[in-house]
Short mmCIF file of N, CA and C in Angstrom, two decimals:
data_model
loop_
_atom_site.label_atom_id
_atom_site.label_comp_id
_atom_site.label_asym_id
_atom_site.label_seq_id
_atom_site.Cartn_x
_atom_site.Cartn_y
_atom_site.Cartn_z
N GLU A 1 -23.61 -4.45 7.35
CA GLU A 1 -22.83 -3.70 7.77
C GLU A 1 -23.65 -3.09 9.18
N SER A 2 -22.96 -2.75 9.96
CA SER A 2 -23.38 -2.23 11.18
C SER A 2 -23.62 -0.58 11.30
N GLY A 3 -22.73 -0.30 10.27
CA GLY A 3 -22.45 1.05 10.81
C GLY A 3 -20.95 1.76 11.81
N LEU A 4 -20.47 0.79 12.53
CA LEU A 4 -19.21 0.99 13.53
C LEU A 4 -18.44 1.17 12.99
N LYS A 5 -17.69 2.27 12.87
CA LYS A 5 -16.51 2.68 12.40
C LYS A 5 -15.07 2.25 13.31
N LEU A 6 -14.28 1.14 13.21
CA LEU A 6 -13.28 0.68 13.80
C LEU A 6 -12.36 1.11 13.55
N SER A 7 -11.50 2.10 14.45
CA SER A 7 -10.59 2.95 14.15
C SER A 7 -9.09 2.54 14.41
N ASN A 8 -9.04 1.10 15.38
CA ASN A 8 -7.96 0.97 15.94
C ASN A 8 -7.67 -0.42 16.07
N TYR A 9 -6.71 -1.02 15.97
CA TYR A 9 -6.43 -2.59 16.03
C TYR A 9 -5.27 -3.06 16.67
N CYS A 10 -5.06 -4.07 17.34
CA CYS A 10 -3.65 -4.53 17.85
C CYS A 10 -3.44 -5.33 16.65
N ASN A 11 -3.70 -6.45 15.77
CA ASN A 11 -3.46 -6.68 14.75
C ASN A 11 -4.71 -7.01 13.78
N LEU A 12 -4.09 -6.32 12.66
CA LEU A 12 -5.54 -6.54 11.70
C LEU A 12 -5.19 -7.76 10.46
N VAL A 13 -6.15 -9.07 10.71
CA VAL A 13 -5.85 -10.54 9.92
C VAL A 13 -7.19 -10.53 8.76
N ILE A 14 -7.20 -11.18 7.67
CA ILE A 14 -7.86 -10.93 7.04
C ILE A 14 -7.47 -12.20 6.16
N SER A 15 -8.47 -13.36 6.52
CA SER A 15 -8.29 -14.78 6.15
C SER A 15 -9.93 -15.25 5.55
N ARG A 16 -10.00 -15.02 3.84
CA ARG A 16 -11.02 -15.02 3.16
C ARG A 16 -10.53 -15.97 2.26
N GLN A 17 -11.53 -16.73 1.36
CA GLN A 17 -11.01 -17.68 0.35
C GLN A 17 -11.70 -17.31 -0.66
N GLY A 18 -11.48 -17.10 -1.73
CA GLY A 18 -11.24 -17.10 -3.42
C GLY A 18 -11.55 -15.30 -3.14
N ASN A 19 -12.17 -14.23 -4.28
CA ASN A 19 -12.18 -12.94 -4.83
C ASN A 19 -13.26 -12.16 -3.14
N SER A 20 -13.32 -12.76 -2.28
CA SER A 20 -14.19 -11.74 -1.36
C SER A 20 -13.85 -10.85 -0.77
N ILE A 21 -14.45 -9.37 -0.97
CA ILE A 21 -13.68 -8.08 -0.61
C ILE A 21 -14.09 -7.84 0.43
N ARG A 22 -12.99 -7.15 1.71
CA ARG A 22 -13.47 -6.29 2.76
C ARG A 22 -12.60 -5.06 2.63
N PHE A 23 -13.88 -4.28 3.07
CA PHE A 23 -13.17 -2.67 3.03
C PHE A 23 -12.60 -2.50 4.45
N LEU A 24 -11.58 -1.37 4.23
CA LEU A 24 -11.46 -0.43 5.59
C LEU A 24 -12.45 0.47 5.94
N PRO A 25 -12.54 0.71 7.35
CA PRO A 25 -13.47 1.59 7.90
C PRO A 25 -13.49 3.14 7.28
N GLU A 26 -14.32 3.88 7.12
CA GLU A 26 -14.12 5.26 6.03
C GLU A 26 -13.84 5.89 7.48
N CYS A 27 -12.28 5.74 7.98
CA CYS A 27 -11.88 7.03 8.78
C CYS A 27 -10.85 6.33 9.03
N ASP A 28 -10.03 7.49 9.70
CA ASP A 28 -8.51 7.35 9.81
C ASP A 28 -8.32 5.63 11.16
N ILE A 29 -6.90 5.17 10.61
CA ILE A 29 -7.18 3.87 11.22
C ILE A 29 -5.31 3.62 11.75
N VAL A 30 -5.30 3.13 13.20
CA VAL A 30 -3.98 2.77 13.70
C VAL A 30 -4.08 1.52 13.79
N VAL A 31 -2.92 0.73 13.27
CA VAL A 31 -3.07 -0.98 13.45
C VAL A 31 -1.61 -0.93 14.48
N TYR A 32 -1.67 -1.51 15.21
CA TYR A 32 -0.19 -1.11 16.34
C TYR A 32 0.73 -2.27 16.09
N LYS A 33 0.29 -3.27 15.62
CA LYS A 33 1.09 -4.31 15.10
C LYS A 33 0.69 -5.08 13.77
N ASN A 34 0.60 -5.24 13.15
CA ASN A 34 0.84 -5.97 11.86
C ASN A 34 -0.46 -6.25 10.97
N ILE A 35 -0.66 -5.66 9.99
CA ILE A 35 -1.89 -5.72 8.78
C ILE A 35 -1.38 -7.43 7.99
N THR A 36 -2.22 -8.34 8.24
CA THR A 36 -1.92 -9.79 7.67
C THR A 36 -2.96 -10.27 6.70
N ILE A 37 -2.65 -10.39 5.39
CA ILE A 37 -3.90 -10.72 4.33
C ILE A 37 -3.39 -11.91 4.30
N ASN A 38 -4.39 -13.11 4.70
CA ASN A 38 -4.13 -14.58 4.17
C ASN A 38 -5.06 -14.91 2.97
N GLY A 39 -5.84 -14.26 2.11
CA GLY A 39 -6.89 -14.52 1.37
C GLY A 39 -7.66 -13.50 1.44
N GLY A 40 -8.49 -13.77 0.01
CA GLY A 40 -9.32 -12.34 0.05
C GLY A 40 -8.93 -10.77 -0.15
N ASN A 41 -9.35 -10.39 -0.21
CA ASN A 41 -8.68 -8.82 -0.83
C ASN A 41 -9.78 -7.42 0.22
N LEU A 42 -8.42 -6.51 0.36
CA LEU A 42 -9.01 -5.46 1.46
C LEU A 42 -8.84 -4.31 0.84
N ARG A 43 -9.33 -3.45 0.70
CA ARG A 43 -9.82 -2.37 0.24
C ARG A 43 -9.78 -1.28 0.94
N THR A 44 -9.33 0.09 0.16
CA THR A 44 -9.96 1.11 0.91
C THR A 44 -11.29 1.70 0.07
N ARG A 45 -12.00 2.42 1.06
CA ARG A 45 -13.34 2.87 0.28
C ARG A 45 -12.98 3.69 -0.90
N SER A 46 -14.13 3.84 -1.94
CA SER A 46 -13.93 4.98 -2.69
C SER A 46 -14.83 6.28 -2.44
N THR A 47 -14.73 6.84 -1.24
CA THR A 47 -15.95 7.42 -0.81
C THR A 47 -15.19 9.45 -0.81
N ASN A 48 -15.80 10.09 -0.37
CA ASN A 48 -15.90 11.40 0.19
C ASN A 48 -14.91 11.54 1.35
N TYR A 49 -13.85 10.99 1.61
CA TYR A 49 -13.08 11.15 2.86
C TYR A 49 -11.75 10.95 2.88
N PRO A 50 -10.73 11.64 3.25
CA PRO A 50 -9.38 11.63 3.32
C PRO A 50 -8.99 10.31 4.54
N GLN A 51 -8.38 9.70 4.19
CA GLN A 51 -7.90 8.77 4.78
C GLN A 51 -6.41 8.36 5.15
N ARG A 52 -6.08 8.36 6.71
CA ARG A 52 -4.80 7.62 6.83
C ARG A 52 -5.17 6.59 7.78
N VAL A 53 -3.55 5.55 7.13
CA VAL A 53 -3.46 4.47 7.78
C VAL A 53 -2.25 4.08 8.36
N MET A 54 -2.22 4.12 9.74
CA MET A 54 -0.81 4.14 10.48
C MET A 54 -0.74 2.41 10.79
N VAL A 55 0.25 2.29 10.36
CA VAL A 55 0.77 0.68 10.62
C VAL A 55 1.74 0.99 11.37
N ASN A 56 2.02 0.27 12.86
CA ASN A 56 3.21 0.69 13.38
C ASN A 56 4.37 -1.03 13.28
N GLY A 57 3.54 -1.83 12.55
CA GLY A 57 4.44 -3.55 12.50
C GLY A 57 4.53 -3.50 10.76
N ASP A 58 4.08 -4.58 10.40
CA ASP A 58 4.23 -4.63 9.21
C ASP A 58 3.01 -4.94 7.98
N ILE A 59 3.07 -5.23 7.20
CA ILE A 59 2.17 -5.30 6.25
C ILE A 59 2.88 -6.23 5.70
N ILE A 60 1.78 -7.68 5.77
CA ILE A 60 2.35 -8.98 5.13
C ILE A 60 1.21 -9.18 4.08
N ILE A 61 1.49 -9.72 2.50
CA ILE A 61 0.56 -10.04 2.26
C ILE A 61 0.57 -11.83 1.61
N ASN A 62 0.03 -12.79 2.17
CA ASN A 62 0.56 -14.52 2.08
C ASN A 62 -0.03 -14.90 0.60
N ASN A 63 -1.32 -14.35 0.63
CA ASN A 63 -1.96 -14.41 -0.02
C ASN A 63 -3.32 -13.66 -0.74
N GLY A 64 -3.80 -13.42 -1.74
CA GLY A 64 -4.82 -12.05 -1.78
C GLY A 64 -4.24 -11.20 -2.10
N SER A 65 -5.10 -9.53 -1.94
CA SER A 65 -4.92 -8.11 -2.43
C SER A 65 -4.98 -7.21 -1.55
N LEU A 66 -4.05 -6.06 -1.15
CA LEU A 66 -4.44 -5.11 -0.64
C LEU A 66 -4.56 -3.69 -1.75
N GLU A 67 -5.61 -3.53 -2.11
CA GLU A 67 -6.28 -2.43 -2.86
C GLU A 67 -6.23 -0.76 -2.11
N LEU A 68 -5.47 0.16 -2.88
CA LEU A 68 -5.68 1.61 -2.61
C LEU A 68 -6.62 2.00 -3.63
N ARG A 69 -7.94 2.04 -3.65
CA ARG A 69 -8.86 2.16 -4.51
C ARG A 69 -9.32 3.75 -4.17
N SER A 70 -9.65 4.85 -5.53
CA SER A 70 -9.77 6.08 -5.31
C SER A 70 -10.55 6.52 -6.25
N ILE A 71 -11.93 7.32 -6.27
CA ILE A 71 -12.40 7.43 -7.60
C ILE A 71 -12.77 9.12 -7.17
N ASN A 72 -12.15 9.67 -6.25
CA ASN A 72 -12.10 11.43 -5.74
C ASN A 72 -10.56 12.17 -5.36
N GLN A 73 -10.71 12.96 -5.08
CA GLN A 73 -9.91 14.02 -4.77
C GLN A 73 -9.35 13.92 -3.43
N PHE A 74 -9.42 12.72 -3.02
CA PHE A 74 -9.49 12.74 -1.24
C PHE A 74 -8.13 11.98 -1.16
N LEU A 75 -7.11 12.20 -0.65
CA LEU A 75 -6.00 11.66 -0.03
C LEU A 75 -6.12 10.61 0.71
N LYS A 76 -5.33 9.26 -0.19
CA LYS A 76 -5.37 8.04 1.13
C LYS A 76 -3.57 8.16 1.29
N SER A 77 -3.24 7.71 2.71
CA SER A 77 -2.07 7.87 2.95
C SER A 77 -1.90 6.27 3.83
N PHE A 78 -0.94 5.39 3.62
CA PHE A 78 -0.29 4.18 4.44
C PHE A 78 0.88 4.89 5.12
N ILE A 79 0.87 4.94 6.25
CA ILE A 79 1.98 5.01 6.65
C ILE A 79 2.65 3.93 7.86
N ILE A 80 3.66 2.96 7.08
CA ILE A 80 4.17 1.65 7.78
C ILE A 80 5.24 2.01 8.46
N ASN A 81 5.53 1.93 9.82
CA ASN A 81 6.87 2.03 10.54
C ASN A 81 7.86 0.71 10.24
N GLY A 82 6.95 -0.51 9.75
CA GLY A 82 7.87 -1.75 9.80
C GLY A 82 8.16 -1.85 8.15
N SER A 83 7.80 -2.81 7.68
CA SER A 83 8.24 -3.19 6.07
C SER A 83 6.89 -4.04 5.50
N ILE A 84 6.84 -4.05 4.25
CA ILE A 84 5.97 -4.70 3.53
C ILE A 84 6.57 -6.20 2.66
N ASN A 85 6.18 -7.02 3.09
CA ASN A 85 6.09 -8.45 2.40
C ASN A 85 4.75 -8.93 1.52
N VAL A 86 5.37 -8.69 0.18
CA VAL A 86 4.16 -9.18 -0.44
C VAL A 86 5.05 -10.55 -1.42
N GLU A 87 3.98 -11.62 -0.50
CA GLU A 87 4.58 -12.93 -0.59
C GLU A 87 3.95 -13.86 -2.32
N TYR A 88 4.61 -14.63 -2.90
CA TYR A 88 4.03 -15.18 -4.06
C TYR A 88 2.57 -15.16 -3.92
N GLY A 89 1.64 -14.82 -5.14
CA GLY A 89 -0.02 -14.71 -5.06
C GLY A 89 -0.22 -13.67 -4.09
N GLY A 90 0.58 -12.77 -3.55
CA GLY A 90 -0.09 -11.41 -2.92
C GLY A 90 -0.08 -10.24 -4.20
N ILE A 91 -0.68 -9.51 -3.87
CA ILE A 91 -0.76 -7.95 -4.69
C ILE A 91 -0.98 -7.06 -3.57
N LEU A 92 -0.45 -5.80 -3.78
CA LEU A 92 -0.64 -4.01 -3.32
C LEU A 92 -0.50 -3.61 -4.45
N LYS A 93 -1.94 -2.74 -4.83
CA LYS A 93 -2.15 -2.74 -6.19
C LYS A 93 -3.18 -0.96 -5.88
N THR A 94 -3.23 -0.49 -6.85
CA THR A 94 -3.99 0.72 -7.07
C THR A 94 -4.95 0.99 -8.50
N THR A 95 -6.35 1.11 -7.49
CA THR A 95 -7.12 1.31 -9.26
C THR A 95 -7.60 2.55 -8.72
N GLY A 96 -8.60 2.69 -9.96
CA GLY A 96 -9.27 4.01 -9.52
C GLY A 96 -9.29 5.40 -10.43
N ASN A 97 -9.84 6.22 -10.04
CA ASN A 97 -9.27 7.27 -11.25
C ASN A 97 -9.57 8.43 -9.68
N SER A 98 -8.30 9.36 -10.00
CA SER A 98 -8.27 10.15 -9.16
C SER A 98 -6.76 11.27 -9.44
N SER A 99 -7.19 12.28 -9.86
CA SER A 99 -5.56 13.46 -10.01
C SER A 99 -4.93 13.31 -9.22
N ILE A 100 -4.86 12.91 -7.85
CA ILE A 100 -3.88 13.31 -6.54
C ILE A 100 -3.03 11.96 -6.65
N ALA A 101 -2.09 12.02 -6.09
CA ALA A 101 -1.20 10.86 -5.77
C ALA A 101 -1.58 10.56 -4.58
N HIS A 102 -1.79 9.36 -3.91
CA HIS A 102 -1.81 8.99 -2.75
C HIS A 102 -1.01 8.24 -2.69
N GLN A 103 -0.45 7.82 -1.21
CA GLN A 103 1.05 8.04 -0.56
C GLN A 103 1.20 6.31 0.08
N ILE A 104 2.41 5.67 0.21
CA ILE A 104 2.47 4.81 0.86
C ILE A 104 4.13 5.20 1.62
N MET A 105 4.29 5.18 3.09
CA MET A 105 5.67 5.35 3.18
C MET A 105 5.81 4.33 4.18
N ILE A 106 7.15 3.85 3.70
CA ILE A 106 7.59 2.60 4.50
C ILE A 106 8.85 3.02 5.55
N GLY A 107 8.69 2.44 6.20
CA GLY A 107 9.96 2.28 7.53
C GLY A 107 10.80 1.94 7.50
N GLY A 108 10.73 0.49 6.78
CA GLY A 108 11.60 -0.69 6.83
C GLY A 108 12.31 -0.89 5.32
N ASP A 109 11.52 -2.21 5.16
CA ASP A 109 11.97 -3.17 3.83
C ASP A 109 10.74 -3.01 2.57
N LEU A 110 10.88 -3.11 1.71
CA LEU A 110 9.96 -4.01 0.48
C LEU A 110 10.53 -4.92 -0.24
N ASN A 111 9.86 -6.18 0.43
CA ASN A 111 10.02 -7.68 -0.19
C ASN A 111 8.80 -8.35 -1.39
N VAL A 112 9.06 -8.37 -2.28
CA VAL A 112 8.15 -8.56 -3.09
C VAL A 112 8.36 -10.04 -3.65
N ASN A 113 7.48 -10.38 -3.57
CA ASN A 113 7.78 -12.22 -4.44
C ASN A 113 6.61 -12.13 -5.42
N GLY A 114 5.29 -11.27 -5.23
CA GLY A 114 4.21 -11.23 -6.13
C GLY A 114 4.27 -10.03 -7.13
N GLU A 115 3.32 -9.13 -6.66
CA GLU A 115 3.45 -7.71 -7.72
C GLU A 115 3.16 -6.73 -6.19
N TYR A 116 3.53 -5.58 -6.76
CA TYR A 116 3.60 -3.83 -6.08
C TYR A 116 3.31 -3.39 -7.23
N ASN A 117 2.45 -2.83 -7.30
CA ASN A 117 1.89 -1.81 -8.58
C ASN A 117 1.33 -0.51 -8.06
N THR A 118 1.71 0.83 -7.89
CA THR A 118 1.30 1.93 -7.75
C THR A 118 0.98 2.71 -8.98
N TYR A 119 0.52 1.88 -10.00
CA TYR A 119 0.15 3.15 -10.53
C TYR A 119 -1.04 2.45 -11.87
N PHE A 120 -2.16 2.90 -11.97
CA PHE A 120 -3.00 2.06 -12.33
C PHE A 120 -3.73 3.40 -13.82
N ARG A 121 -3.84 2.48 -15.04
CA ARG A 121 -4.23 3.52 -15.98
C ARG A 121 -4.98 2.81 -16.58
N ASP A 122 -6.41 2.86 -16.73
CA ASP A 122 -7.70 1.80 -17.93
C ASP A 122 -8.08 3.62 -18.68
N GLY A 123 -7.85 3.35 -19.85
CA GLY A 123 -8.13 4.72 -20.53
C GLY A 123 -8.15 6.00 -20.03
N ASN A 124 -8.78 6.41 -19.41
CA ASN A 124 -8.92 7.87 -19.11
C ASN A 124 -8.98 7.63 -17.54
N ASP A 125 -9.03 6.55 -17.38
CA ASP A 125 -8.93 6.20 -15.54
C ASP A 125 -7.57 5.92 -14.96
N ILE A 126 -7.02 7.24 -14.26
CA ILE A 126 -5.66 7.00 -13.78
C ILE A 126 -5.38 7.15 -12.52
N CYS A 127 -5.11 6.17 -11.57
CA CYS A 127 -4.65 6.16 -10.07
C CYS A 127 -3.41 6.24 -9.76
N LYS A 128 -2.32 7.13 -9.20
CA LYS A 128 -1.20 6.64 -9.08
C LYS A 128 -0.91 7.08 -7.26
N VAL A 129 0.10 6.54 -6.58
CA VAL A 129 0.35 6.10 -5.71
C VAL A 129 1.87 6.65 -5.53
N THR A 130 2.37 7.42 -4.63
CA THR A 130 3.65 7.94 -4.38
C THR A 130 4.21 6.69 -3.19
N THR A 131 5.11 6.41 -3.26
CA THR A 131 6.23 5.52 -2.72
C THR A 131 7.21 6.13 -1.71
N THR A 132 7.44 6.47 -0.45
CA THR A 132 8.55 6.99 -0.01
C THR A 132 9.14 6.01 1.43
N PHE A 133 10.52 5.71 1.33
CA PHE A 133 11.28 5.13 1.89
C PHE A 133 11.74 6.22 3.11
N PHE A 134 11.47 6.16 4.34
CA PHE A 134 11.83 7.10 5.34
C PHE A 134 12.51 6.70 6.48
N GLY A 135 13.14 7.05 7.78
CA GLY A 135 13.77 6.44 8.59
C GLY A 135 15.34 6.66 8.33
N THR A 136 15.77 6.29 9.47
CA THR A 136 17.20 6.70 9.46
C THR A 136 18.29 5.09 9.43
N ASP A 137 17.62 4.24 9.17
CA ASP A 137 17.96 3.02 9.04
C ASP A 137 18.31 2.91 7.35
N THR A 138 19.11 1.81 6.79
CA THR A 138 19.14 1.29 5.19
C THR A 138 17.82 0.47 5.22
N SER A 139 17.18 0.88 3.99
CA SER A 139 16.17 -0.15 3.64
C SER A 139 16.50 -0.79 2.43
N ARG A 140 16.09 -1.87 1.97
CA ARG A 140 16.08 -2.50 0.47
C ARG A 140 14.86 -2.94 0.07
N ILE A 141 14.92 -2.77 -1.12
CA ILE A 141 13.42 -3.38 -2.02
C ILE A 141 14.36 -4.76 -2.55
N THR A 142 13.68 -6.34 -2.27
CA THR A 142 14.14 -7.39 -2.31
C THR A 142 13.33 -8.28 -3.18
N GLY A 143 13.11 -9.74 -3.67
CA GLY A 143 12.53 -10.17 -3.99
C GLY A 143 12.26 -10.59 -5.24
N THR A 144 11.76 -11.37 -5.82
CA THR A 144 11.69 -11.81 -7.21
C THR A 144 9.99 -11.26 -8.14
N GLY A 145 9.56 -10.57 -7.23
CA GLY A 145 8.18 -10.36 -7.66
C GLY A 145 8.33 -9.32 -8.56
N THR A 146 7.59 -8.60 -9.30
CA THR A 146 6.85 -7.76 -9.98
C THR A 146 6.66 -6.07 -9.34
N VAL A 147 7.72 -5.12 -9.17
CA VAL A 147 7.32 -4.10 -8.79
C VAL A 147 7.86 -2.82 -9.77
N ARG A 148 6.44 -2.18 -9.62
CA ARG A 148 5.68 -0.76 -10.70
C ARG A 148 5.44 -0.13 -9.48
N PHE A 149 6.52 1.26 -9.69
CA PHE A 149 6.34 2.66 -8.84
C PHE A 149 5.84 3.67 -9.93
N TYR A 150 4.53 4.44 -9.36
CA TYR A 150 4.54 5.80 -9.93
C TYR A 150 5.77 6.30 -9.47
N THR A 151 5.96 6.92 -8.18
CA THR A 151 7.11 7.39 -7.87
C THR A 151 7.40 6.87 -6.66
N LEU A 152 8.94 6.96 -7.07
CA LEU A 152 9.89 6.46 -5.57
C LEU A 152 10.37 7.28 -5.18
N THR A 153 10.45 7.61 -3.79
CA THR A 153 11.48 9.11 -3.18
C THR A 153 12.12 8.10 -1.73
N CYS A 154 13.40 8.74 -1.59
CA CYS A 154 13.94 8.12 -0.35
C CYS A 154 14.17 9.24 0.43
N ASP A 155 13.84 8.71 1.80
CA ASP A 155 14.06 10.31 2.56
C ASP A 155 14.63 9.99 3.92
N LYS A 156 16.25 9.84 3.89
CA LYS A 156 16.46 9.06 4.98
C LYS A 156 17.30 10.17 5.86
N GLY A 157 16.85 11.73 5.73
CA GLY A 157 17.17 12.17 6.51
C GLY A 157 18.76 12.64 6.24
N THR A 158 19.81 13.49 7.13
CA THR A 158 20.38 13.72 6.96
C THR A 158 22.26 12.92 7.15
N ASP A 159 21.77 11.71 7.39
CA ASP A 159 22.90 10.92 7.47
C ASP A 159 23.21 9.98 6.53
N ALA A 160 24.51 10.47 5.62
CA ALA A 160 24.52 9.72 4.76
C ALA A 160 24.79 8.29 4.78
N SER A 161 25.07 7.52 5.72
CA SER A 161 24.78 6.05 5.59
C SER A 161 23.57 5.24 5.38
N ALA A 162 22.86 6.13 5.95
CA ALA A 162 21.55 5.55 5.71
C ALA A 162 20.85 5.61 4.08
N MET A 163 21.01 4.47 3.35
CA MET A 163 20.77 4.30 2.06
C MET A 163 18.89 3.22 1.41
N LEU A 164 19.21 3.32 0.77
CA LEU A 164 17.90 2.58 -0.18
C LEU A 164 18.47 1.81 -0.83
N ILE A 165 18.51 0.66 -0.72
CA ILE A 165 19.02 -0.39 -1.80
C ILE A 165 18.00 -1.38 -2.78
N ALA A 166 18.39 -1.29 -3.89
CA ALA A 166 17.27 -2.16 -4.36
C ALA A 166 17.65 -3.61 -5.14
N GLN A 167 17.60 -4.50 -4.78
CA GLN A 167 18.44 -5.84 -4.92
C GLN A 167 17.09 -6.78 -5.75
N ASN A 168 16.24 -5.89 -6.41
CA ASN A 168 14.90 -6.41 -7.09
C ASN A 168 15.11 -6.49 -8.45
N PRO A 169 15.39 -7.26 -9.32
CA PRO A 169 15.62 -7.18 -10.43
C PRO A 169 14.51 -6.99 -12.06
N HIS A 170 13.14 -7.00 -10.90
CA HIS A 170 12.21 -6.49 -12.07
C HIS A 170 11.57 -5.34 -11.17
N LEU A 171 12.14 -4.38 -11.06
CA LEU A 171 11.83 -2.97 -10.65
C LEU A 171 11.46 -2.13 -12.33
N SER A 172 9.90 -1.44 -12.43
CA SER A 172 9.61 -0.37 -13.30
C SER A 172 9.25 0.89 -12.91
N SER A 173 8.89 1.49 -13.81
CA SER A 173 8.25 2.71 -13.11
C SER A 173 7.06 3.09 -14.58
N ALA A 174 6.13 3.66 -13.71
CA ALA A 174 4.85 4.09 -14.58
C ALA A 174 5.65 5.08 -15.55
N HIS A 175 6.96 5.65 -15.49
CA HIS A 175 7.20 6.98 -16.23
C HIS A 175 8.14 5.72 -17.77
N ASP A 176 8.16 4.53 -17.68
CA ASP A 176 8.82 3.66 -18.61
C ASP A 176 7.87 3.85 -20.04
N GLU A 177 6.60 3.89 -19.76
CA GLU A 177 5.35 3.67 -20.93
C GLU A 177 5.90 4.64 -21.99
#
């Protein structure tokens, strides 16, 4: 590693073979268009630093994974102004051990044909992420993959015409355990 922390990206594309792991820098990040994962694994670091990742486009996971990893009490936040698309073979998940709930905020849709899991428990290790849909347009949860929420929140403002529509048959909650 060079120690250089890049905090601004036009598009961030990860294309790796196998189980290779790439870490996001330990700083707040702005991606002006999309994060695309075509293979390999992209993770947040488990460090003593709160982190905010702002994506002005979409997160697209074609293959591989995006992992929100935390073993401390510093908030990890992903704010996506567009949609999240997790294709077959793709995973968005959380791991680690943290007593606070991290955040994923989605301004568009959540389409899952792979796996979206925002709750991790392994013995005494627990990591959880709150998923919030925001904005003034209707959002949809679609696809045929597995979707597991720790907490799901819909904040569509005061306009009653904006809704969250769940069309995925494989939704579950960590509270179902």
